PDB file of C-alpha atoms in Angstrom:
ATOM      1  CA  UNK A 228     -15.105 -24.878 -10.276  1.00  0.00           C
ATOM      2  CA  UNK A 229     -16.665 -22.048 -12.237  1.00  0.00           C
ATOM      3  CA  UNK A 230     -15.643 -18.609 -11.016  1.00  0.00           C
ATOM      4  CA  UNK A 231     -18.534 -16.275 -10.262  1.00  0.00           C
ATOM      5  CA  UNK A 232     -18.910 -12.589  -9.526  1.00  0.00           C
ATOM      6  CA  UNK A 233     -19.629 -13.682  -5.958  1.00  0.00           C
ATOM      7  CA  UNK A 234     -16.046 -14.983  -5.768  1.00  0.00           C
ATOM      8  CA  UNK A 235     -14.646 -11.911  -7.512  1.00  0.00           C
ATOM      9  CA  UNK A 236     -17.202  -9.116  -7.180  1.00  0.00           C
ATOM     10  CA  UNK A 237     -14.999  -6.622  -9.042  1.00  0.00           C
ATOM     11  CA  UNK A 238     -15.710  -8.521 -12.258  1.00  0.00           C
ATOM     12  CA  UNK A 239     -19.258  -7.121 -12.192  1.00  0.00           C
ATOM     13  CA  UNK A 240     -17.797  -3.667 -12.926  1.00  0.00           C
ATOM     14  CA  UNK A 241     -17.036  -4.633 -16.524  1.00  0.00           C
ATOM     15  CA  UNK A 242     -13.756  -4.048 -18.319  1.00  0.00           C
ATOM     16  CA  UNK A 243     -11.847  -1.330 -20.132  1.00  0.00           C
ATOM     17  CA  UNK A 244      -8.781  -1.740 -22.328  1.00  0.00           C
ATOM     18  CA  UNK A 245      -6.081   0.814 -21.526  1.00  0.00           C
ATOM     19  CA  UNK A 246      -4.020   1.835 -24.521  1.00  0.00           C
ATOM     20  CA  UNK A 247      -5.606  -0.803 -26.692  1.00  0.00           C
ATOM     21  CA  UNK A 248      -3.852  -3.768 -25.058  1.00  0.00           C
ATOM     22  CA  UNK A 249      -4.232  -3.675 -21.258  1.00  0.00           C
ATOM     23  CA  UNK A 250      -7.662  -5.006 -20.355  1.00  0.00           C
ATOM     24  CA  UNK A 251      -8.592  -4.375 -16.713  1.00  0.00           C
ATOM     25  CA  UNK A 252     -11.735  -4.512 -14.642  1.00  0.00           C
ATOM     26  CA  UNK A 253     -13.059  -1.031 -14.136  1.00  0.00           C
ATOM     27  CA  UNK A 254     -13.069  -0.947 -10.336  1.00  0.00           C
ATOM     28  CA  UNK A 255      -9.461  -0.827  -9.183  1.00  0.00           C
ATOM     29  CA  UNK A 256      -7.539  -0.033  -6.018  1.00  0.00           C
ATOM     30  CA  UNK A 257      -5.680   3.142  -5.095  1.00  0.00           C
ATOM     31  CA  UNK A 258      -2.638   2.416  -2.934  1.00  0.00           C
ATOM     32  CA  UNK A 259      -2.117   5.877  -1.446  1.00  0.00           C
ATOM     33  CA  UNK A 260      -3.850   5.085   1.857  1.00  0.00           C
ATOM     34  CA  UNK A 261      -1.626   2.133   2.751  1.00  0.00           C
ATOM     35  CA  UNK A 262       0.949   4.622   4.032  1.00  0.00           C
ATOM     36  CA  UNK A 263       1.184   6.685   7.222  1.00  0.00           C
ATOM     37  CA  UNK A 264      -0.653   9.848   8.205  1.00  0.00           C
ATOM     38  CA  UNK A 265      -0.189  12.621   5.689  1.00  0.00           C
ATOM     39  CA  UNK A 266       0.808   9.961   3.108  1.00  0.00           C
ATOM     40  CA  UNK A 267       4.138   9.871   4.944  1.00  0.00           C
ATOM     41  CA  UNK A 268       6.041   6.919   6.328  1.00  0.00           C
ATOM     42  CA  UNK A 269       4.831   3.446   7.179  1.00  0.00           C
ATOM     43  CA  UNK A 270       1.186   2.609   7.823  1.00  0.00           C
ATOM     44  CA  UNK A 271       0.142   1.882  11.411  1.00  0.00           C
ATOM     45  CA  UNK A 272       0.022  -1.845  10.552  1.00  0.00           C
ATOM     46  CA  UNK A 273       2.183  -3.043   7.644  1.00  0.00           C
ATOM     47  CA  UNK A 274       0.748  -6.547   7.848  1.00  0.00           C
ATOM     48  CA  UNK A 275      -2.803  -5.225   7.490  1.00  0.00           C
ATOM     49  CA  UNK A 276      -1.716  -3.110   4.529  1.00  0.00           C
ATOM     50  CA  UNK A 277      -0.355  -6.217   2.827  1.00  0.00           C
ATOM     51  CA  UNK A 278      -3.534  -8.115   3.641  1.00  0.00           C
ATOM     52  CA  UNK A 279      -5.510  -5.337   1.949  1.00  0.00           C
ATOM     53  CA  UNK A 280      -3.438  -5.665  -1.218  1.00  0.00           C
ATOM     54  CA  UNK A 281      -3.748  -9.438  -1.326  1.00  0.00           C
ATOM     55  CA  UNK A 282      -7.470  -9.321  -0.627  1.00  0.00           C
ATOM     56  CA  UNK A 283      -7.992  -6.777  -3.391  1.00  0.00           C
ATOM     57  CA  UNK A 284      -6.456  -9.162  -5.915  1.00  0.00           C
ATOM     58  CA  UNK A 285      -8.460 -12.087  -4.507  1.00  0.00           C
ATOM     59  CA  UNK A 286     -11.649 -10.093  -5.102  1.00  0.00           C
ATOM     60  CA  UNK A 287     -10.788  -9.453  -8.729  1.00  0.00           C
ATOM     61  CA  UNK A 288      -8.832  -6.184  -8.734  1.00  0.00           C
ATOM     62  CA  UNK A 289      -6.348  -6.159 -11.595  1.00  0.00           C
ATOM     63  CA  UNK A 290      -5.537  -2.427 -11.616  1.00  0.00           C
ATOM     64  CA  UNK A 291      -3.546  -1.027  -8.703  1.00  0.00           C
ATOM     65  CA  UNK A 292      -2.608   2.658  -8.792  1.00  0.00           C
ATOM     66  CA  UNK A 293       0.328   3.947  -6.785  1.00  0.00           C
ATOM     67  CA  UNK A 294       3.169   6.503  -6.945  1.00  0.00           C
ATOM     68  CA  UNK A 295       6.761   6.786  -5.801  1.00  0.00           C
ATOM     69  CA  UNK A 296       5.715   9.771  -3.670  1.00  0.00           C
ATOM     70  CA  UNK A 297       3.284   7.730  -1.551  1.00  0.00           C
ATOM     71  CA  UNK A 298       5.318   7.328   1.616  1.00  0.00           C
ATOM     72  CA  UNK A 299       7.519   8.216  -0.213  1.00  0.00           C
ATOM     73  CA  UNK A 300       8.344   4.767  -1.619  1.00  0.00           C
ATOM     74  CA  UNK A 301       6.333   2.921   1.042  1.00  0.00           C
ATOM     75  CA  UNK A 302       3.371   2.078  -1.186  1.00  0.00           C
ATOM     76  CA  UNK A 303       5.504   0.624  -3.980  1.00  0.00           C
ATOM     77  CA  UNK A 304       7.564  -1.369  -1.476  1.00  0.00           C
ATOM     78  CA  UNK A 305       4.433  -2.833   0.114  1.00  0.00           C
ATOM     79  CA  UNK A 306       2.981  -3.792  -3.254  1.00  0.00           C
ATOM     80  CA  UNK A 307       6.076  -5.817  -4.061  1.00  0.00           C
ATOM     81  CA  UNK A 308       6.232  -7.398  -0.589  1.00  0.00           C
ATOM     82  CA  UNK A 309       2.589  -8.414  -0.744  1.00  0.00           C
ATOM     83  CA  UNK A 310       2.135  -9.448  -4.357  1.00  0.00           C
ATOM     84  CA  UNK A 311       5.435 -10.279  -6.074  1.00  0.00           C
ATOM     85  CA  UNK A 312       5.685 -12.428  -8.161  1.00  0.00           C
ATOM     86  CA  UNK A 313       2.648 -10.714  -9.615  1.00  0.00           C
ATOM     87  CA  UNK A 314      -0.324 -12.704 -10.881  1.00  0.00           C
ATOM     88  CA  UNK A 315      -0.811 -12.715 -14.627  1.00  0.00           C
ATOM     89  CA  UNK A 316      -2.862  -9.770 -15.830  1.00  0.00           C
ATOM     90  CA  UNK A 317      -2.230  -7.521 -12.828  1.00  0.00           C
ATOM     91  CA  UNK A 318      -1.580  -3.947 -13.993  1.00  0.00           C
ATOM     92  CA  UNK A 319       0.380  -1.755 -11.604  1.00  0.00           C
ATOM     93  CA  UNK A 320       0.225   1.910 -12.552  1.00  0.00           C
ATOM     94  CA  UNK A 321       2.628   4.265 -10.837  1.00  0.00           C
ATOM     95  CA  UNK A 322       3.484   7.950 -11.054  1.00  0.00           C
ATOM     96  CA  UNK A 323       6.460  10.270 -10.858  1.00  0.00           C
ATOM     97  CA  UNK A 324       7.021  14.005 -10.683  1.00  0.00           C
ATOM     98  CA  UNK A 325       6.693  14.863  -6.990  1.00  0.00           C
ATOM     99  CA  UNK A 326       9.248  15.182  -4.212  1.00  0.00           C
ATOM    100  CA  UNK A 327       8.266  14.967  -0.559  1.00  0.00           C
ATOM    101  CA  UNK A 328       9.493  17.071   2.356  1.00  0.00           C
ATOM    102  CA  UNK A 329       7.174  15.808   5.071  1.00  0.00           C
ATOM    103  CA  UNK A 330       3.562  14.800   5.847  1.00  0.00           C
ATOM    104  CA  UNK A 331       1.123  16.396   3.380  1.00  0.00           C
ATOM    105  CA  UNK A 332       3.992  18.254   1.681  1.00  0.00           C
ATOM    106  CA  UNK A 333       4.445  17.874  -2.079  1.00  0.00           C
ATOM    107  CA  UNK A 334       6.700  19.675  -4.562  1.00  0.00           C
ATOM    108  CA  UNK A 335       6.575  19.278  -8.342  1.00  0.00           C
ATOM    109  CA  UNK A 336       9.756  18.379 -10.223  1.00  0.00           C
ATOM    110  CA  UNK A 337       9.444  17.730 -13.950  1.00  0.00           C
ATOM    111  CA  UNK A 338      13.068  17.837 -15.078  1.00  0.00           C
ATOM    112  CA  UNK A 339      14.095  15.017 -17.387  1.00  0.00           C
ATOM    113  CA  UNK A 340      16.917  13.607 -15.195  1.00  0.00           C
ATOM    114  CA  UNK A 341      14.630  13.487 -12.170  1.00  0.00           C
ATOM    115  CA  UNK A 342      11.854  11.703 -14.065  1.00  0.00           C
ATOM    116  CA  UNK A 343      14.327   9.156 -15.416  1.00  0.00           C
ATOM    117  CA  UNK A 344      15.689   8.531 -11.933  1.00  0.00           C
ATOM    118  CA  UNK A 345      12.157   8.187 -10.545  1.00  0.00           C
ATOM    119  CA  UNK A 346      11.195   5.677 -13.209  1.00  0.00           C
ATOM    120  CA  UNK A 347      14.341   3.606 -12.721  1.00  0.00           C
ATOM    121  CA  UNK A 348      13.778   3.465  -8.963  1.00  0.00           C
ATOM    122  CA  UNK A 349      10.115   2.512  -9.378  1.00  0.00           C
ATOM    123  CA  UNK A 350      11.174  -0.368 -11.625  1.00  0.00           C
ATOM    124  CA  UNK A 351      13.568  -1.539  -8.915  1.00  0.00           C
ATOM    125  CA  UNK A 352      11.111  -1.148  -6.030  1.00  0.00           C
ATOM    126  CA  UNK A 353       8.273  -2.896  -7.857  1.00  0.00           C
ATOM    127  CA  UNK A 354      10.560  -5.618  -9.183  1.00  0.00           C
ATOM    128  CA  UNK A 355       9.586  -5.274 -12.828  1.00  0.00           C
ATOM    129  CA  UNK A 356      11.374  -4.504 -16.093  1.00  0.00           C
ATOM    130  CA  UNK A 357       8.561  -2.365 -17.480  1.00  0.00           C
ATOM    131  CA  UNK A 358       5.892  -0.148 -15.910  1.00  0.00           C
ATOM    132  CA  UNK A 359       2.552  -0.905 -17.573  1.00  0.00           C
ATOM    133  CA  UNK A 360       1.212   2.619 -17.026  1.00  0.00           C
ATOM    134  CA  UNK A 361       3.486   5.456 -15.932  1.00  0.00           C
ATOM    135  CA  UNK A 362       1.701   8.702 -15.147  1.00  0.00           C
ATOM    136  CA  UNK A 363       3.190  12.171 -14.834  1.00  0.00           C
ATOM    137  CA  UNK A 364       1.932  13.400 -11.479  1.00  0.00           C
ATOM    138  CA  UNK A 365       1.874  17.064 -12.516  1.00  0.00           C
ATOM    139  CA  UNK A 366       3.392  19.313 -15.144  1.00  0.00           C
ATOM    140  CA  UNK A 367       6.141  21.510 -13.713  1.00  0.00           C
ATOM    141  CA  UNK A 368       5.562  25.145 -14.712  1.00  0.00           C
ATOM    142  CA  UNK A 369       9.337  25.670 -14.642  1.00  0.00           C
ATOM    143  CA  UNK A 370       9.987  22.868 -17.140  1.00  0.00           C
ATOM    144  CA  UNK A 371       8.799  22.800 -20.766  1.00  0.00           C
ATOM    145  CA  UNK A 372       6.203  20.138 -21.508  1.00  0.00           C
ATOM    146  CA  UNK A 373       8.448  18.913 -24.298  1.00  0.00           C
ATOM    147  CA  UNK A 374      11.225  18.109 -21.819  1.00  0.00           C
ATOM    148  CA  UNK A 375       9.082  16.140 -19.370  1.00  0.00           C
ATOM    149  CA  UNK A 376       7.108  14.218 -21.975  1.00  0.00           C
ATOM    150  CA  UNK A 377      10.151  13.829 -24.202  1.00  0.00           C
ATOM    151  CA  UNK A 378      11.915  11.954 -21.427  1.00  0.00           C
ATOM    152  CA  UNK A 379       8.913   9.706 -20.784  1.00  0.00           C
ATOM    153  CA  UNK A 380       8.735   8.993 -24.532  1.00  0.00           C
ATOM    154  CA  UNK A 381      12.435   8.112 -24.540  1.00  0.00           C
ATOM    155  CA  UNK A 382      11.876   5.713 -21.634  1.00  0.00           C
ATOM    156  CA  UNK A 383       8.925   4.242 -23.503  1.00  0.00           C
ATOM    157  CA  UNK A 384      11.071   3.729 -26.586  1.00  0.00           C
ATOM    158  CA  UNK A 385      13.624   1.958 -24.376  1.00  0.00           C
ATOM    159  CA  UNK A 386      10.894  -0.469 -23.257  1.00  0.00           C
ATOM    160  CA  UNK A 387      10.828   0.714 -19.647  1.00  0.00           C
ATOM    161  CA  UNK A 388       7.353   2.259 -19.922  1.00  0.00           C
ATOM    162  CA  UNK A 389       4.499   0.560 -21.749  1.00  0.00           C
ATOM    163  CA  UNK A 390       1.958   3.385 -21.675  1.00  0.00           C
ATOM    164  CA  UNK A 391       1.992   7.034 -20.598  1.00  0.00           C
ATOM    165  CA  UNK A 392      -0.722   8.819 -18.617  1.00  0.00           C
ATOM    166  CA  UNK A 393      -1.208  12.268 -17.102  1.00  0.00           C
ATOM    167  CA  UNK A 394      -2.662  13.597 -13.864  1.00  0.00           C
ATOM    168  CA  UNK A 395      -4.485  16.828 -13.006  1.00  0.00           C
ATOM    169  CA  UNK A 396      -4.616  18.361 -16.480  1.00  0.00           C
ATOM    170  CA  UNK A 397      -7.183  20.406 -18.397  1.00  0.00           C
ATOM    171  CA  UNK A 398      -8.380  19.816 -21.947  1.00  0.00           C
ATOM    172  CA  UNK A 399      -5.972  22.264 -23.645  1.00  0.00           C
ATOM    173  CA  UNK A 400      -3.060  20.576 -21.872  1.00  0.00           C
ATOM    174  CA  UNK A 401      -4.340  17.166 -22.913  1.00  0.00           C
ATOM    175  CA  UNK A 402      -4.623  18.309 -26.508  1.00  0.00           C
ATOM    176  CA  UNK A 403      -1.071  19.676 -26.484  1.00  0.00           C
ATOM    177  CA  UNK A 404       0.383  16.628 -24.734  1.00  0.00           C
ATOM    178  CA  UNK A 405      -1.351  14.262 -27.150  1.00  0.00           C
ATOM    179  CA  UNK A 406       0.676  15.796 -29.985  1.00  0.00           C
ATOM    180  CA  UNK A 407       3.874  14.692 -28.225  1.00  0.00           C
ATOM    181  CA  UNK A 408       2.970  11.267 -26.809  1.00  0.00           C
ATOM    182  CA  UNK A 409       0.118   8.790 -26.922  1.00  0.00           C
ATOM    183  CA  UNK A 410      -1.814   9.676 -23.754  1.00  0.00           C
ATOM    184  CA  UNK A 411      -3.811   6.610 -22.678  1.00  0.00           C
ATOM    185  CA  UNK A 412      -5.062   7.783 -19.277  1.00  0.00           C
ATOM    186  CA  UNK A 413      -5.844  10.900 -17.299  1.00  0.00           C
ATOM    187  CA  UNK A 414      -6.153  10.985 -13.517  1.00  0.00           C
ATOM    188  CA  UNK A 415      -8.055  13.996 -12.162  1.00  0.00           C
ATOM    189  CA  UNK A 416      -9.993  14.839  -9.020  1.00  0.00           C
ATOM    190  CA  UNK A 417     -13.596  13.828  -9.670  1.00  0.00           C
ATOM    191  CA  UNK A 418     -16.460  12.506  -7.571  1.00  0.00           C
ATOM    192  CA  UNK A 419     -20.112  13.161  -6.782  1.00  0.00           C
ATOM    193  CA  UNK A 420     -19.176  16.396  -5.035  1.00  0.00           C
ATOM    194  CA  UNK A 421     -16.286  17.705  -7.149  1.00  0.00           C
ATOM    195  CA  UNK A 422     -17.245  17.888 -10.829  1.00  0.00           C
ATOM    196  CA  UNK A 423     -14.628  20.365 -12.002  1.00  0.00           C
ATOM    197  CA  UNK A 424     -13.255  17.888 -14.542  1.00  0.00           C
ATOM    198  CA  UNK A 425     -16.481  17.217 -16.444  1.00  0.00           C
ATOM    199  CA  UNK A 426     -14.962  18.550 -19.675  1.00  0.00           C
ATOM    200  CA  UNK A 427     -11.854  16.406 -19.212  1.00  0.00           C
ATOM    201  CA  UNK A 428     -14.024  13.335 -18.647  1.00  0.00           C
ATOM    202  CA  UNK A 429     -16.022  14.142 -21.772  1.00  0.00           C
ATOM    203  CA  UNK A 430     -12.766  14.496 -23.733  1.00  0.00           C
ATOM    204  CA  UNK A 431     -11.544  11.159 -22.386  1.00  0.00           C
ATOM    205  CA  UNK A 432     -14.831   9.493 -23.291  1.00  0.00           C
ATOM    206  CA  UNK A 433     -14.719  10.874 -26.831  1.00  0.00           C
ATOM    207  CA  UNK A 434     -11.102   9.722 -27.287  1.00  0.00           C
ATOM    208  CA  UNK A 435     -11.480   6.361 -25.484  1.00  0.00           C
ATOM    209  CA  UNK A 436      -8.872   7.395 -22.917  1.00  0.00           C
ATOM    210  CA  UNK A 437      -9.060   5.927 -19.415  1.00  0.00           C
ATOM    211  CA  UNK A 438     -10.301   8.436 -16.835  1.00  0.00           C
ATOM    212  CA  UNK A 439      -9.081   7.539 -13.337  1.00  0.00           C
ATOM    213  CA  UNK A 440     -10.874   9.700 -10.750  1.00  0.00           C
ATOM    214  CA  UNK A 441      -8.787  10.236  -7.670  1.00  0.00           C
ATOM    215  CA  UNK A 442     -10.578  10.895  -4.383  1.00  0.00           C
ATOM    216  CA  UNK A 443     -13.648   9.054  -5.745  1.00  0.00           C
ATOM    217  CA  UNK A 444     -15.318   9.236  -2.325  1.00  0.00           C
ATOM    218  CA  UNK A 445     -15.892  12.484  -0.467  1.00  0.00           C
ATOM    219  CA  UNK A 446     -17.401  12.502   2.979  1.00  0.00           C
ATOM    220  CA  UNK A 447     -19.319  15.783   3.130  1.00  0.00           C
ATOM    221  CA  UNK A 448     -22.241  14.835   0.924  1.00  0.00           C
ATOM    222  CA  UNK A 449     -21.928  11.070   1.360  1.00  0.00           C
ATOM    223  CA  UNK A 450     -22.670  11.346   5.078  1.00  0.00           C
ATOM    224  CA  UNK A 451     -26.059  12.998   4.514  1.00  0.00           C
ATOM    225  CA  UNK A 452     -29.037  11.128   5.980  1.00  0.00           C
ATOM    226  CA  UNK A 453     -31.507  12.552   3.479  1.00  0.00           C
ATOM    227  CA  UNK A 454     -31.706  13.260  -0.228  1.00  0.00           C
ATOM    228  CA  UNK A 455     -31.331  11.150  -3.387  1.00  0.00           C
ATOM    229  CA  UNK A 456     -28.136   9.414  -2.267  1.00  0.00           C
ATOM    230  CA  UNK A 457     -29.696   8.290   0.999  1.00  0.00           C
ATOM    231  CA  UNK A 458     -32.842   7.185  -0.857  1.00  0.00           C
ATOM    232  CA  UNK A 459     -30.856   5.106  -3.335  1.00  0.00           C
ATOM    233  CA  UNK A 460     -28.758   3.640  -0.535  1.00  0.00           C
ATOM    234  CA  UNK A 461     -31.888   2.460   1.229  1.00  0.00           C
ATOM    235  CA  UNK A 462     -33.355   1.037  -1.980  1.00  0.00           C
ATOM    236  CA  UNK A 463     -30.233  -0.989  -2.756  1.00  0.00           C
ATOM    237  CA  UNK A 464     -29.317  -1.906   0.803  1.00  0.00           C
ATOM    238  CA  UNK A 465     -25.969  -0.240   0.160  1.00  0.00           C
ATOM    239  CA  UNK A 466     -23.830   2.406   1.798  1.00  0.00           C
ATOM    240  CA  UNK A 467     -23.646   5.945   0.376  1.00  0.00           C
ATOM    241  CA  UNK A 468     -20.011   5.300  -0.535  1.00  0.00           C
ATOM    242  CA  UNK A 469     -20.987   2.231  -2.538  1.00  0.00           C
ATOM    243  CA  UNK A 470     -23.623   4.240  -4.384  1.00  0.00           C
ATOM    244  CA  UNK A 471     -21.080   6.963  -5.139  1.00  0.00           C
ATOM    245  CA  UNK A 472     -18.801   4.374  -6.740  1.00  0.00           C
ATOM    246  CA  UNK A 473     -21.715   2.869  -8.659  1.00  0.00           C
ATOM    247  CA  UNK A 474     -22.520   6.352  -9.963  1.00  0.00           C
ATOM    248  CA  UNK A 475     -18.953   6.798 -11.202  1.00  0.00           C
ATOM    249  CA  UNK A 476     -19.063   3.458 -12.999  1.00  0.00           C
ATOM    250  CA  UNK A 477     -22.326   4.486 -14.662  1.00  0.00           C
ATOM    251  CA  UNK A 478     -21.083   7.987 -15.578  1.00  0.00           C
ATOM    252  CA  UNK A 479     -18.914   6.847 -18.509  1.00  0.00           C
ATOM    253  CA  UNK A 480     -17.491   3.528 -19.748  1.00  0.00           C
ATOM    254  CA  UNK A 481     -13.957   4.985 -19.565  1.00  0.00           C
ATOM    255  CA  UNK A 482     -14.142   5.743 -15.817  1.00  0.00           C
ATOM    256  CA  UNK A 483     -11.917   3.525 -13.663  1.00  0.00           C
ATOM    257  CA  UNK A 484     -12.515   4.380  -9.977  1.00  0.00           C
ATOM    258  CA  UNK A 485      -9.671   3.487  -7.602  1.00  0.00           C
ATOM    259  CA  UNK A 486     -11.002   3.767  -4.031  1.00  0.00           C
ATOM    260  CA  UNK A 487      -8.254   3.264  -1.486  1.00  0.00           C
ATOM    261  CA  UNK A 488      -8.171   2.130   2.122  1.00  0.00           C
ATOM    262  CA  UNK A 489      -5.905   0.558   4.706  1.00  0.00           C
ATOM    263  CA  UNK A 490      -8.672  -1.733   6.030  1.00  0.00           C
ATOM    264  CA  UNK A 491      -9.728  -5.111   4.635  1.00  0.00           C
ATOM    265  CA  UNK A 492     -13.309  -4.594   5.814  1.00  0.00           C
ATOM    266  CA  UNK A 493     -13.536  -1.194   4.114  1.00  0.00           C
ATOM    267  CA  UNK A 494     -11.951  -2.644   0.978  1.00  0.00           C
ATOM    268  CA  UNK A 495     -14.562  -5.387   0.761  1.00  0.00           C
ATOM    269  CA  UNK A 496     -17.340  -2.854   1.213  1.00  0.00           C
ATOM    270  CA  UNK A 497     -15.966  -0.613  -1.537  1.00  0.00           C
ATOM    271  CA  UNK A 498     -15.485  -3.410  -4.049  1.00  0.00           C
ATOM    272  CA  UNK A 499     -19.020  -4.711  -3.519  1.00  0.00           C
ATOM    273  CA  UNK A 500     -20.155  -1.522  -5.281  1.00  0.00           C
ATOM    274  CA  UNK A 501     -19.263  -3.168  -8.593  1.00  0.00           C
ATOM    275  CA  UNK A 502     -22.482  -5.169  -8.459  1.00  0.00           C
ATOM    276  CA  UNK A 503     -24.832  -2.215  -7.905  1.00  0.00           C
ATOM    277  CA  UNK A 504     -26.835  -1.116 -10.935  1.00  0.00           C
ATOM    278  CA  UNK A 505     -28.463   2.283 -10.653  1.00  0.00           C
ATOM    279  CA  UNK A 506     -31.740   2.948 -12.403  1.00  0.00           C
ATOM    280  CA  UNK A 507     -31.939   5.800 -14.886  1.00  0.00           C
ATOM    281  CA  UNK A 508     -33.933   7.768 -12.337  1.00  0.00           C
ATOM    282  CA  UNK A 509     -31.415   7.177  -9.547  1.00  0.00           C
ATOM    283  CA  UNK A 510     -28.489   8.131 -11.776  1.00  0.00           C
ATOM    284  CA  UNK A 511     -30.211  11.326 -12.887  1.00  0.00           C
ATOM    285  CA  UNK A 512     -31.151  12.240  -9.310  1.00  0.00           C
ATOM    286  CA  UNK A 513     -27.566  11.791  -8.102  1.00  0.00           C
ATOM    287  CA  UNK A 514     -26.188  13.730 -11.061  1.00  0.00           C
TER     288      UNK A 514
END
């Protein structure tokens, strides 16, 4: 039977090749929300969380973004429970560089021994010998960039990391980091409401670096019942959230949105956004 975008709607989002050798469909899944409140502890329903992960893959997702700090550890554990042995072509990106003290509490640690320990434990939890994309969650202002990235480069040379990415960085930091390692992705806050990383996105587009917007959906503007987003939603028979994801996909060919959820129904709604094509007028009005 011929596979169609109806069977796997994510395929309508097109593809991007991370680091020159990891081709993924552009609409992925962020696995932060399959944890408990405050990104702490187990989700209310572990079985539903695993159903979400399996359904995401069924619908064509081949990029799942997580981190050891989500739970902590809960998200990575659930990914392995739900999906291991992993289907061919599934890219699991994870991150290190945070410690957790409680719900909604995060502390940056960029020391080399800690990053090595984090990477080794992520390998064990995910059940893999190499992380396809390992992203530094934040730079630690108390630790030289050369130390943090030097350790990730050493782990890459050992074959434990395939590609290195960064999160929440500005252009000067990207430029400096790129002199030390091959940066293949950047993950910054970016959505229809928060555009503070426009220059970073432009840099990523110019350098063919994957731009992974975290928090791709923001409720304040998306809940409006009037305006260009509401108009486009009505025209396409789509939700405002779906239109927001469609806008991100249209914004640049390097953008890889990773909407997350703990609900299968919400997941299916989000991923259907891959098939929405905004007109030039709609894109301009939303921008």
